[in-house]
Amino acid sequence: MTDEFTTEIYYDEDADVSHIDDKTVAVLGYGSQGHAHALNLHDSGVDVVVGLRESSASRAAAEDEGLEVATPVEAAARADIVKMLVPDTVQPAVFEEIRDELDAGDTLQFAHGFNIHYGQIEPPEDVDVTMVAPKSPGHLVRRNYEKGEGTPGLLAICQDATGDAKEEGLAYAKAIGCTRAGTIQTTFREETETDLFGEQAVLCGGVTDLVKAGFETLVDAGYSPEMAYFECLNELKLIVDLMYEGGHMEMWNSVSDTAEYGGLTRGEDVINREGMEQILEEVQEGTFAREWIAENQAHRPSYKQLREAEENHQIEEVGARLRELFDWQAEEDAEEAEQEEVRADD
């Protein structure tokens, strides 16, 4: 085992914001990520214009923060760097609108590689195509920047028409605070495929189904829904926080020996590695991408049905009732309200 990382990680001393000092950045979208990027760039002295449609409800919020707002086409026409921070499903249509505003030597930049990797967007050959992606929700990217702290991020270069794509990308990463914490060099393919796999198999799909399955197993066996909720959902945050702070061993060292032995000997029984490998294969082959694109083209019938079932699950009703009874609810409500202000991407 080696202590050396093969992946390059860049910090503030590796980046120079002067590479974008004389450039204008068009931030398309003002949702969770858009507002954080635009405000952090602005506070770092970068010339920023926010691109939003005329009917966008976010226009007033951006203007209230002292930011210049224009339509996406107008913003892209002025910009040297166009940052795509509208939802993945909207990006191809927005790109078609602004394509003619991309001049030779400009940069088309993303925070997720989906549309480039799966060929939904095909940029001109004479522009740089890069990715600078904070690995955190936007409200934390902004909060960490304001506190003088940073948010880990990713840098990827898909197309380097100018020869300066890396230096410019690092400058952007520094301007939004990512190099304070560390910015990892990756590729569009690696970011896209690991991101989709992680969301589906672990972070979103795997965790929620594990929690629901545990909850249902206890309730079906006659235990109270309240106890099932606390054991299978509420305490999950405590465990994840420990793992986040110091890895698996920090968690194992913090729980009882009984919990550790039970986890080490039984945890593997609930994990389906073949299922995970199948999920990864579908991501790599583009099966999931084609399915999700078709789902959106059909106006999301399956998505809506699945989401409704999730909203009506017993664990949601029990959780809502229990959260009203405890002191920590007020604090969580305040944070959730803050997140809601910036959650809807434009």
mmCIF file of C-alpha atoms in Angstrom:
data_model
loop_
_atom_site.group_PDB
_atom_site.id
_atom_site.type_symbol
_atom_site.label_atom_id
_atom_site.label_comp_id
_atom_site.label_asym_id
_atom_site.label_seq_id
_atom_site.Cartn_x
_atom_site.Cartn_y
_atom_site.Cartn_z
ATOM 1 C CA MET A 1 0.000 0.000 0.000
ATOM 2 C CA THR A 2 1.323 3.470 -0.908
ATOM 3 C CA ASP A 3 0.695 6.872 0.593
ATOM 4 C CA GLU A 4 1.195 8.545 -2.796
ATOM 5 C CA PHE A 5 -1.795 9.807 -4.759
ATOM 6 C CA THR A 6 -1.550 9.379 -8.523
ATOM 7 C CA THR A 7 -4.153 12.122 -9.114
ATOM 8 C CA GLU A 8 -2.927 15.725 -9.303
ATOM 9 C CA ILE A 9 -4.382 18.027 -6.636
ATOM 10 C CA TYR A 10 -3.990 21.797 -6.999
ATOM 11 C CA TYR A 11 -4.095 24.461 -4.292
ATOM 12 C CA ASP A 12 -4.083 28.265 -4.167
ATOM 13 C CA GLU A 13 -0.351 28.462 -4.824
ATOM 14 C CA ASP A 14 -0.844 26.503 -8.070
ATOM 15 C CA ALA A 15 -3.458 28.898 -9.466
ATOM 16 C CA ASP A 16 -3.338 32.519 -10.611
ATOM 17 C CA VAL A 17 -6.589 34.477 -10.914
ATOM 18 C CA SER A 18 -4.851 36.920 -13.275
ATOM 19 C CA HIS A 19 -5.578 34.414 -16.059
ATOM 20 C CA ILE A 20 -9.218 35.587 -15.929
ATOM 21 C CA ASP A 21 -8.725 39.146 -14.668
ATOM 22 C CA ASP A 22 -9.367 40.645 -18.092
ATOM 23 C CA LYS A 23 -12.156 38.222 -19.025
ATOM 24 C CA THR A 24 -15.917 38.251 -18.610
ATOM 25 C CA VAL A 25 -17.669 35.178 -17.249
ATOM 26 C CA ALA A 26 -21.284 34.471 -18.186
ATOM 27 C CA VAL A 27 -22.901 32.304 -15.520
ATOM 28 C CA LEU A 28 -25.963 30.720 -17.125
ATOM 29 C CA GLY A 29 -28.406 29.861 -14.345
ATOM 30 C CA TYR A 30 -28.824 31.198 -10.826
ATOM 31 C CA GLY A 31 -29.833 28.153 -8.842
ATOM 32 C CA SER A 32 -27.875 26.332 -6.140
ATOM 33 C CA GLN A 33 -24.564 26.368 -8.023
ATOM 34 C CA GLY A 34 -25.208 29.409 -10.213
ATOM 35 C CA HIS A 35 -25.686 31.872 -7.386
ATOM 36 C CA ALA A 36 -22.560 30.592 -5.586
ATOM 37 C CA HIS A 37 -20.320 30.771 -8.656
ATOM 38 C CA ALA A 38 -21.573 34.206 -9.689
ATOM 39 C CA LEU A 39 -21.201 35.747 -6.224
ATOM 40 C CA ASN A 40 -17.823 34.165 -5.471
ATOM 41 C CA LEU A 41 -16.441 35.235 -8.847
ATOM 42 C CA HIS A 42 -17.776 38.753 -8.316
ATOM 43 C CA ASP A 43 -16.233 38.961 -4.844
ATOM 44 C CA SER A 44 -12.915 37.780 -6.321
ATOM 45 C CA GLY A 45 -12.915 40.751 -8.687
ATOM 46 C CA VAL A 46 -13.968 38.877 -11.820
ATOM 47 C CA ASP A 47 -16.329 40.549 -14.300
ATOM 48 C CA VAL A 48 -19.541 38.494 -14.164
ATOM 49 C CA VAL A 49 -22.834 38.637 -16.014
ATOM 50 C CA VAL A 50 -25.662 36.252 -15.086
ATOM 51 C CA GLY A 51 -27.614 34.777 -17.979
ATOM 52 C CA LEU A 52 -31.305 34.261 -17.220
ATOM 53 C CA ARG A 53 -34.412 34.185 -19.389
ATOM 54 C CA GLU A 54 -36.645 37.251 -19.218
ATOM 55 C CA SER A 55 -39.315 35.394 -17.235
ATOM 56 C CA SER A 56 -36.935 33.960 -14.644
ATOM 57 C CA ALA A 57 -37.950 34.491 -11.037
ATOM 58 C CA SER A 58 -34.258 34.617 -10.129
ATOM 59 C CA ARG A 59 -33.523 37.827 -12.005
ATOM 60 C CA ALA A 60 -34.528 40.036 -9.078
ATOM 61 C CA ALA A 61 -32.480 37.963 -6.603
ATOM 62 C CA ALA A 62 -29.346 38.274 -8.734
ATOM 63 C CA GLU A 63 -29.841 42.000 -9.269
ATOM 64 C CA ASP A 64 -30.416 42.521 -5.541
ATOM 65 C CA GLU A 65 -26.954 41.042 -4.965
ATOM 66 C CA GLY A 66 -25.461 43.667 -7.247
ATOM 67 C CA LEU A 67 -24.940 41.358 -10.201
ATOM 68 C CA GLU A 68 -25.546 42.298 -13.814
ATOM 69 C CA VAL A 69 -28.255 40.201 -15.466
ATOM 70 C CA ALA A 70 -28.909 39.641 -19.155
ATOM 71 C CA THR A 71 -30.548 36.993 -21.314
ATOM 72 C CA PRO A 72 -28.424 33.864 -21.919
ATOM 73 C CA VAL A 73 -27.726 34.945 -25.502
ATOM 74 C CA GLU A 74 -26.735 38.483 -24.461
ATOM 75 C CA ALA A 75 -24.552 37.168 -21.635
ATOM 76 C CA ALA A 76 -22.792 34.661 -23.882
ATOM 77 C CA ALA A 77 -22.186 37.326 -26.532
ATOM 78 C CA ARG A 78 -20.293 39.446 -23.996
ATOM 79 C CA ALA A 79 -18.406 36.623 -22.334
ATOM 80 C CA ASP A 80 -15.037 35.016 -22.810
ATOM 81 C CA ILE A 81 -16.046 32.129 -20.501
ATOM 82 C CA VAL A 82 -19.562 30.693 -20.627
ATOM 83 C CA LYS A 83 -20.384 28.616 -17.547
ATOM 84 C CA MET A 84 -23.281 26.168 -17.996
ATOM 85 C CA LEU A 85 -25.104 25.937 -14.658
ATOM 86 C CA VAL A 86 -28.609 25.190 -15.829
ATOM 87 C CA PRO A 87 -29.904 21.617 -15.292
ATOM 88 C CA ASP A 88 -28.424 18.842 -17.456
ATOM 89 C CA THR A 89 -31.743 18.314 -19.206
ATOM 90 C CA VAL A 90 -31.946 21.978 -20.241
ATOM 91 C CA GLN A 91 -28.329 22.456 -21.315
ATOM 92 C CA PRO A 92 -28.584 21.168 -24.919
ATOM 93 C CA ALA A 93 -31.400 23.620 -25.726
ATOM 94 C CA VAL A 94 -29.557 26.509 -24.056
ATOM 95 C CA PHE A 95 -26.388 25.605 -25.938
ATOM 96 C CA GLU A 96 -28.231 25.768 -29.260
ATOM 97 C CA GLU A 97 -29.380 29.275 -28.333
ATOM 98 C CA ILE A 98 -25.909 30.561 -27.475
ATOM 99 C CA ARG A 99 -23.763 28.501 -29.893
ATOM 100 C CA ASP A 100 -23.321 31.372 -32.363
ATOM 101 C CA GLU A 101 -22.072 33.658 -29.582
ATOM 102 C CA LEU A 102 -19.022 31.454 -28.933
ATOM 103 C CA ASP A 103 -16.011 33.012 -30.641
ATOM 104 C CA ALA A 104 -12.708 31.298 -31.358
ATOM 105 C CA GLY A 105 -10.675 31.191 -28.145
ATOM 106 C CA ASP A 106 -13.694 31.408 -25.859
ATOM 107 C CA THR A 107 -14.341 28.789 -23.173
ATOM 108 C CA LEU A 108 -17.446 26.671 -22.691
ATOM 109 C CA GLN A 109 -17.290 25.422 -19.131
ATOM 110 C CA PHE A 110 -19.379 22.896 -17.204
ATOM 111 C CA ALA A 111 -19.811 21.659 -13.639
ATOM 112 C CA HIS A 112 -20.861 18.158 -14.747
ATOM 113 C CA GLY A 113 -19.756 16.224 -17.817
ATOM 114 C CA PHE A 114 -23.025 14.488 -18.760
ATOM 115 C CA ASN A 115 -23.869 16.359 -21.967
ATOM 116 C CA ILE A 116 -20.313 16.410 -23.312
ATOM 117 C CA HIS A 117 -19.542 12.800 -22.438
ATOM 118 C CA TYR A 118 -22.775 11.454 -23.929
ATOM 119 C CA GLY A 119 -22.667 13.674 -27.018
ATOM 120 C CA GLN A 120 -25.703 15.830 -26.302
ATOM 121 C CA ILE A 121 -23.590 18.960 -26.789
ATOM 122 C CA GLU A 122 -20.925 19.193 -29.496
ATOM 123 C CA PRO A 123 -18.958 22.441 -29.067
ATOM 124 C CA PRO A 124 -17.079 24.172 -31.899
ATOM 125 C CA GLU A 125 -13.514 22.940 -32.333
ATOM 126 C CA ASP A 126 -11.983 26.396 -31.812
ATOM 127 C CA VAL A 127 -13.150 26.888 -28.198
ATOM 128 C CA ASP A 128 -11.815 25.475 -24.950
ATOM 129 C CA VAL A 129 -14.118 23.018 -23.206
ATOM 130 C CA THR A 130 -13.452 22.608 -19.492
ATOM 131 C CA MET A 131 -15.044 21.609 -16.228
ATOM 132 C CA VAL A 132 -14.689 23.212 -12.805
ATOM 133 C CA ALA A 133 -16.979 21.405 -10.392
ATOM 134 C CA PRO A 134 -17.234 22.049 -6.640
ATOM 135 C CA LYS A 135 -18.030 18.815 -4.820
ATOM 136 C CA SER A 136 -20.677 20.386 -2.615
ATOM 137 C CA PRO A 137 -24.129 21.980 -2.824
ATOM 138 C CA GLY A 138 -23.991 25.606 -3.876
ATOM 139 C CA HIS A 139 -25.070 27.103 -0.563
ATOM 140 C CA LEU A 140 -22.003 25.524 1.073
ATOM 141 C CA VAL A 141 -19.721 26.707 -1.747
ATOM 142 C CA ARG A 142 -20.895 30.242 -1.001
ATOM 143 C CA ARG A 143 -20.834 29.897 2.782
ATOM 144 C CA ASN A 144 -17.331 28.423 2.824
ATOM 145 C CA TYR A 145 -16.040 31.197 0.564
ATOM 146 C CA GLU A 146 -17.496 33.904 2.796
ATOM 147 C CA LYS A 147 -15.850 32.281 5.839
ATOM 148 C CA GLY A 148 -12.473 32.316 4.093
ATOM 149 C CA GLU A 149 -12.580 28.565 3.688
ATOM 150 C CA GLY A 150 -12.767 26.399 0.590
ATOM 151 C CA THR A 151 -14.749 23.633 -1.055
ATOM 152 C CA PRO A 152 -12.961 20.710 -2.764
ATOM 153 C CA GLY A 153 -13.450 20.728 -6.514
ATOM 154 C CA LEU A 154 -12.660 19.012 -9.793
ATOM 155 C CA LEU A 155 -10.895 20.265 -12.906
ATOM 156 C CA ALA A 156 -11.166 18.575 -16.306
ATOM 157 C CA ILE A 157 -10.042 19.603 -19.774
ATOM 158 C CA CYS A 158 -11.960 18.146 -22.698
ATOM 159 C CA GLN A 159 -10.734 20.478 -25.434
ATOM 160 C CA ASP A 160 -7.736 22.823 -25.235
ATOM 161 C CA ALA A 161 -7.955 24.974 -28.353
ATOM 162 C CA THR A 162 -5.976 27.878 -26.890
ATOM 163 C CA GLY A 163 -3.313 25.992 -24.960
ATOM 164 C CA ASP A 164 -4.328 27.909 -21.834
ATOM 165 C CA ALA A 165 -7.331 25.856 -20.738
ATOM 166 C CA LYS A 166 -5.713 24.417 -17.621
ATOM 167 C CA GLU A 167 -4.378 27.727 -16.307
ATOM 168 C CA GLU A 168 -7.724 29.399 -16.943
ATOM 169 C CA GLY A 169 -9.610 26.547 -15.271
ATOM 170 C CA LEU A 170 -7.399 26.741 -12.192
ATOM 171 C CA ALA A 171 -7.892 30.507 -12.065
ATOM 172 C CA TYR A 172 -11.658 29.999 -12.111
ATOM 173 C CA ALA A 173 -11.371 27.322 -9.405
ATOM 174 C CA LYS A 174 -9.381 29.723 -7.243
ATOM 175 C CA ALA A 175 -11.860 32.540 -7.787
ATOM 176 C CA ILE A 176 -14.746 30.447 -6.437
ATOM 177 C CA GLY A 177 -12.707 29.055 -3.530
ATOM 178 C CA CYS A 178 -12.020 25.493 -4.661
ATOM 179 C CA THR A 179 -8.230 25.647 -4.624
ATOM 180 C CA ARG A 180 -8.354 26.729 -0.972
ATOM 181 C CA ALA A 181 -9.403 23.175 -0.149
ATOM 182 C CA GLY A 182 -7.886 21.373 -3.133
ATOM 183 C CA THR A 183 -8.901 20.840 -6.752
ATOM 184 C CA ILE A 184 -8.457 17.379 -8.250
ATOM 185 C CA GLN A 185 -7.568 16.848 -11.916
ATOM 186 C CA THR A 186 -9.916 14.410 -13.626
ATOM 187 C CA THR A 187 -11.565 13.828 -17.026
ATOM 188 C CA PHE A 188 -15.078 14.383 -18.307
ATOM 189 C CA ARG A 189 -15.543 10.634 -18.622
ATOM 190 C CA GLU A 190 -14.297 9.837 -15.122
ATOM 191 C CA GLU A 191 -16.334 12.594 -13.473
ATOM 192 C CA THR A 192 -19.518 11.699 -15.310
ATOM 193 C CA GLU A 193 -19.378 7.937 -14.837
ATOM 194 C CA THR A 194 -18.259 7.979 -11.192
ATOM 195 C CA ASP A 195 -20.807 10.692 -10.369
ATOM 196 C CA LEU A 196 -23.727 8.793 -11.901
ATOM 197 C CA PHE A 197 -22.629 5.506 -10.355
ATOM 198 C CA GLY A 198 -22.142 7.058 -6.922
ATOM 199 C CA GLU A 199 -25.565 8.713 -7.021
ATOM 200 C CA GLN A 200 -27.374 5.573 -8.146
ATOM 201 C CA ALA A 201 -25.563 2.833 -6.238
ATOM 202 C CA VAL A 202 -24.644 4.606 -2.997
ATOM 203 C CA LEU A 203 -25.434 8.243 -2.262
ATOM 204 C CA CYS A 204 -29.014 8.584 -3.471
ATOM 205 C CA GLY A 205 -30.389 5.283 -4.726
ATOM 206 C CA GLY A 206 -28.474 2.843 -2.536
ATOM 207 C CA VAL A 207 -28.811 4.755 0.736
ATOM 208 C CA THR A 208 -32.505 5.584 0.397
ATOM 209 C CA ASP A 209 -33.439 2.036 -0.574
ATOM 210 C CA LEU A 210 -31.305 0.637 2.261
ATOM 211 C CA VAL A 211 -33.037 2.923 4.761
ATOM 212 C CA LYS A 212 -36.509 2.070 3.450
ATOM 213 C CA ALA A 213 -35.760 -1.662 3.412
ATOM 214 C CA GLY A 214 -34.515 -1.560 6.998
ATOM 215 C CA PHE A 215 -37.515 0.506 8.100
ATOM 216 C CA GLU A 216 -39.985 -1.823 6.366
ATOM 217 C CA THR A 217 -38.284 -4.945 7.777
ATOM 218 C CA LEU A 218 -38.676 -3.690 11.353
ATOM 219 C CA VAL A 219 -42.245 -2.408 10.889
ATOM 220 C CA ASP A 220 -43.338 -5.620 9.152
ATOM 221 C CA ALA A 221 -41.905 -7.550 12.100
ATOM 222 C CA GLY A 222 -44.146 -5.624 14.499
ATOM 223 C CA TYR A 223 -41.798 -2.918 15.799
ATOM 224 C CA SER A 224 -43.060 0.650 16.067
ATOM 225 C CA PRO A 225 -42.521 2.930 13.054
ATOM 226 C CA GLU A 226 -40.998 5.507 15.407
ATOM 227 C CA MET A 227 -38.274 3.151 16.614
ATOM 228 C CA ALA A 228 -37.673 1.946 13.062
ATOM 229 C CA TYR A 229 -37.275 5.551 11.893
ATOM 230 C CA PHE A 230 -34.710 6.400 14.563
ATOM 231 C CA GLU A 231 -32.643 3.254 14.065
ATOM 232 C CA CYS A 232 -32.642 3.228 10.259
ATOM 233 C CA LEU A 233 -32.761 6.901 9.277
ATOM 234 C CA ASN A 234 -32.176 9.381 12.091
ATOM 235 C CA GLU A 235 -28.964 7.779 13.352
ATOM 236 C CA LEU A 236 -27.574 7.501 9.824
ATOM 237 C CA LYS A 237 -26.395 11.124 10.007
ATOM 238 C CA LEU A 238 -24.341 10.367 13.128
ATOM 239 C CA ILE A 239 -22.569 7.508 11.365
ATOM 240 C CA VAL A 240 -21.984 9.413 8.132
ATOM 241 C CA ASP A 241 -20.576 12.405 10.012
ATOM 242 C CA LEU A 242 -18.031 10.151 11.708
ATOM 243 C CA MET A 243 -17.014 8.578 8.393
ATOM 244 C CA TYR A 244 -16.750 12.020 6.797
ATOM 245 C CA GLU A 245 -14.497 13.272 9.583
ATOM 246 C CA GLY A 246 -12.095 10.328 9.736
ATOM 247 C CA GLY A 247 -13.020 7.481 7.421
ATOM 248 C CA HIS A 248 -14.438 4.089 8.339
ATOM 249 C CA MET A 249 -12.039 3.591 11.236
ATOM 250 C CA GLU A 250 -13.156 6.823 12.904
ATOM 251 C CA MET A 251 -16.669 5.419 12.841
ATOM 252 C CA TRP A 252 -15.684 1.938 14.042
ATOM 253 C CA ASN A 253 -13.647 3.477 16.863
ATOM 254 C CA SER A 254 -16.639 5.568 17.964
ATOM 255 C CA VAL A 255 -19.361 2.907 18.106
ATOM 256 C CA SER A 256 -19.625 0.054 20.565
ATOM 257 C CA ASP A 257 -17.724 -3.198 20.060
ATOM 258 C CA THR A 258 -21.085 -4.894 19.658
ATOM 259 C CA ALA A 259 -22.064 -2.535 16.851
ATOM 260 C CA GLU A 260 -18.670 -2.923 15.222
ATOM 261 C CA TYR A 261 -18.704 -6.728 15.287
ATOM 262 C CA GLY A 262 -22.295 -6.828 14.035
ATOM 263 C CA GLY A 263 -21.519 -4.438 11.229
ATOM 264 C CA LEU A 264 -18.332 -6.185 10.171
ATOM 265 C CA THR A 265 -19.938 -9.626 10.104
ATOM 266 C CA ARG A 266 -23.415 -8.777 8.730
ATOM 267 C CA GLY A 267 -23.100 -5.696 6.543
ATOM 268 C CA GLU A 268 -21.892 -7.585 3.495
ATOM 269 C CA ASP A 269 -25.058 -9.704 3.522
ATOM 270 C CA VAL A 270 -27.214 -6.769 2.362
ATOM 271 C CA ILE A 271 -24.925 -5.578 -0.441
ATOM 272 C CA ASN A 272 -25.460 -6.807 -3.987
ATOM 273 C CA ARG A 273 -22.127 -6.353 -5.772
ATOM 274 C CA GLU A 274 -23.488 -7.873 -8.990
ATOM 275 C CA GLY A 275 -26.225 -5.233 -8.976
ATOM 276 C CA MET A 276 -23.635 -2.497 -8.497
ATOM 277 C CA GLU A 277 -21.564 -3.822 -11.384
ATOM 278 C CA GLN A 278 -24.678 -3.811 -13.559
ATOM 279 C CA ILE A 279 -25.387 -0.184 -12.647
ATOM 280 C CA LEU A 280 -21.818 0.783 -13.542
ATOM 281 C CA GLU A 281 -22.027 -1.073 -16.855
ATOM 282 C CA GLU A 282 -25.233 0.776 -17.765
ATOM 283 C CA VAL A 283 -23.541 4.092 -16.971
ATOM 284 C CA GLN A 284 -20.419 3.224 -18.974
ATOM 285 C CA GLU A 285 -22.360 1.981 -22.000
ATOM 286 C CA GLY A 286 -24.701 4.982 -22.007
ATOM 287 C CA THR A 287 -27.802 2.894 -21.243
ATOM 288 C CA PHE A 288 -28.797 5.094 -18.320
ATOM 289 C CA ALA A 289 -28.120 8.292 -20.285
ATOM 290 C CA ARG A 290 -30.338 7.149 -23.167
ATOM 291 C CA GLU A 291 -33.053 6.105 -20.710
ATOM 292 C CA TRP A 292 -32.984 9.460 -18.898
ATOM 293 C CA ILE A 293 -32.989 11.437 -22.157
ATOM 294 C CA ALA A 294 -35.985 9.424 -23.414
ATOM 295 C CA GLU A 295 -37.754 9.876 -20.069
ATOM 296 C CA ASN A 296 -37.455 13.645 -20.392
ATOM 297 C CA GLN A 297 -38.585 13.598 -23.999
ATOM 298 C CA ALA A 298 -41.724 11.746 -22.834
ATOM 299 C CA HIS A 299 -42.325 14.394 -20.112
ATOM 300 C CA ARG A 300 -41.081 12.186 -17.250
ATOM 301 C CA PRO A 301 -43.954 9.729 -16.663
ATOM 302 C CA SER A 302 -41.895 7.179 -14.717
ATOM 303 C CA TYR A 303 -40.045 9.876 -12.774
ATOM 304 C CA LYS A 304 -43.321 11.445 -11.627
ATOM 305 C CA GLN A 305 -44.795 8.086 -10.609
ATOM 306 C CA LEU A 306 -41.714 7.056 -8.653
ATOM 307 C CA ARG A 307 -41.471 10.427 -6.927
ATOM 308 C CA GLU A 308 -45.123 10.281 -5.878
ATOM 309 C CA ALA A 309 -44.583 6.823 -4.379
ATOM 310 C CA GLU A 310 -41.565 8.142 -2.481
ATOM 311 C CA GLU A 311 -43.542 11.079 -1.095
ATOM 312 C CA ASN A 312 -46.301 8.738 0.097
ATOM 313 C CA HIS A 313 -44.031 6.193 1.807
ATOM 314 C CA GLN A 314 -44.744 5.652 5.504
ATOM 315 C CA ILE A 315 -41.220 6.705 6.484
ATOM 316 C CA GLU A 316 -41.946 10.225 5.193
ATOM 317 C CA GLU A 317 -45.065 10.603 7.331
ATOM 318 C CA VAL A 318 -43.379 9.195 10.445
ATOM 319 C CA GLY A 319 -40.293 11.328 9.934
ATOM 320 C CA ALA A 320 -42.237 14.547 9.457
ATOM 321 C CA ARG A 321 -44.200 13.879 12.651
ATOM 322 C CA LEU A 322 -41.122 13.047 14.713
ATOM 323 C CA ARG A 323 -39.048 15.974 13.477
ATOM 324 C CA GLU A 324 -41.700 18.365 14.804
ATOM 325 C CA LEU A 325 -41.197 17.001 18.321
ATOM 326 C CA PHE A 326 -37.491 17.647 18.788
ATOM 327 C CA ASP A 327 -35.361 20.721 19.432
ATOM 328 C CA TRP A 328 -33.079 20.129 16.474
ATOM 329 C CA GLN A 329 -35.994 20.706 14.108
ATOM 330 C CA ALA A 330 -35.842 24.498 14.395
ATOM 331 C CA GLU A 331 -32.185 24.528 13.373
ATOM 332 C CA GLU A 332 -32.782 22.181 10.467
ATOM 333 C CA ASP A 333 -35.798 24.212 9.314
ATOM 334 C CA ALA A 334 -33.655 27.350 9.171
ATOM 335 C CA GLU A 335 -30.982 25.616 7.088
ATOM 336 C CA GLU A 336 -33.588 24.060 4.803
ATOM 337 C CA ALA A 337 -35.201 27.449 4.236
ATOM 338 C CA GLU A 338 -31.811 28.828 3.233
ATOM 339 C CA GLN A 339 -31.295 25.999 0.791
ATOM 340 C CA GLU A 340 -34.783 26.432 -0.694
ATOM 341 C CA GLU A 341 -33.926 30.020 -1.647
ATOM 342 C CA VAL A 342 -31.278 28.780 -4.061
ATOM 343 C CA ARG A 343 -32.488 25.284 -4.925
ATOM 344 C CA ALA A 344 -34.431 25.844 -8.164
ATOM 345 C CA ASP A 345 -32.023 26.112 -11.104
ATOM 346 C CA ASP A 346 -32.950 28.399 -13.992
#
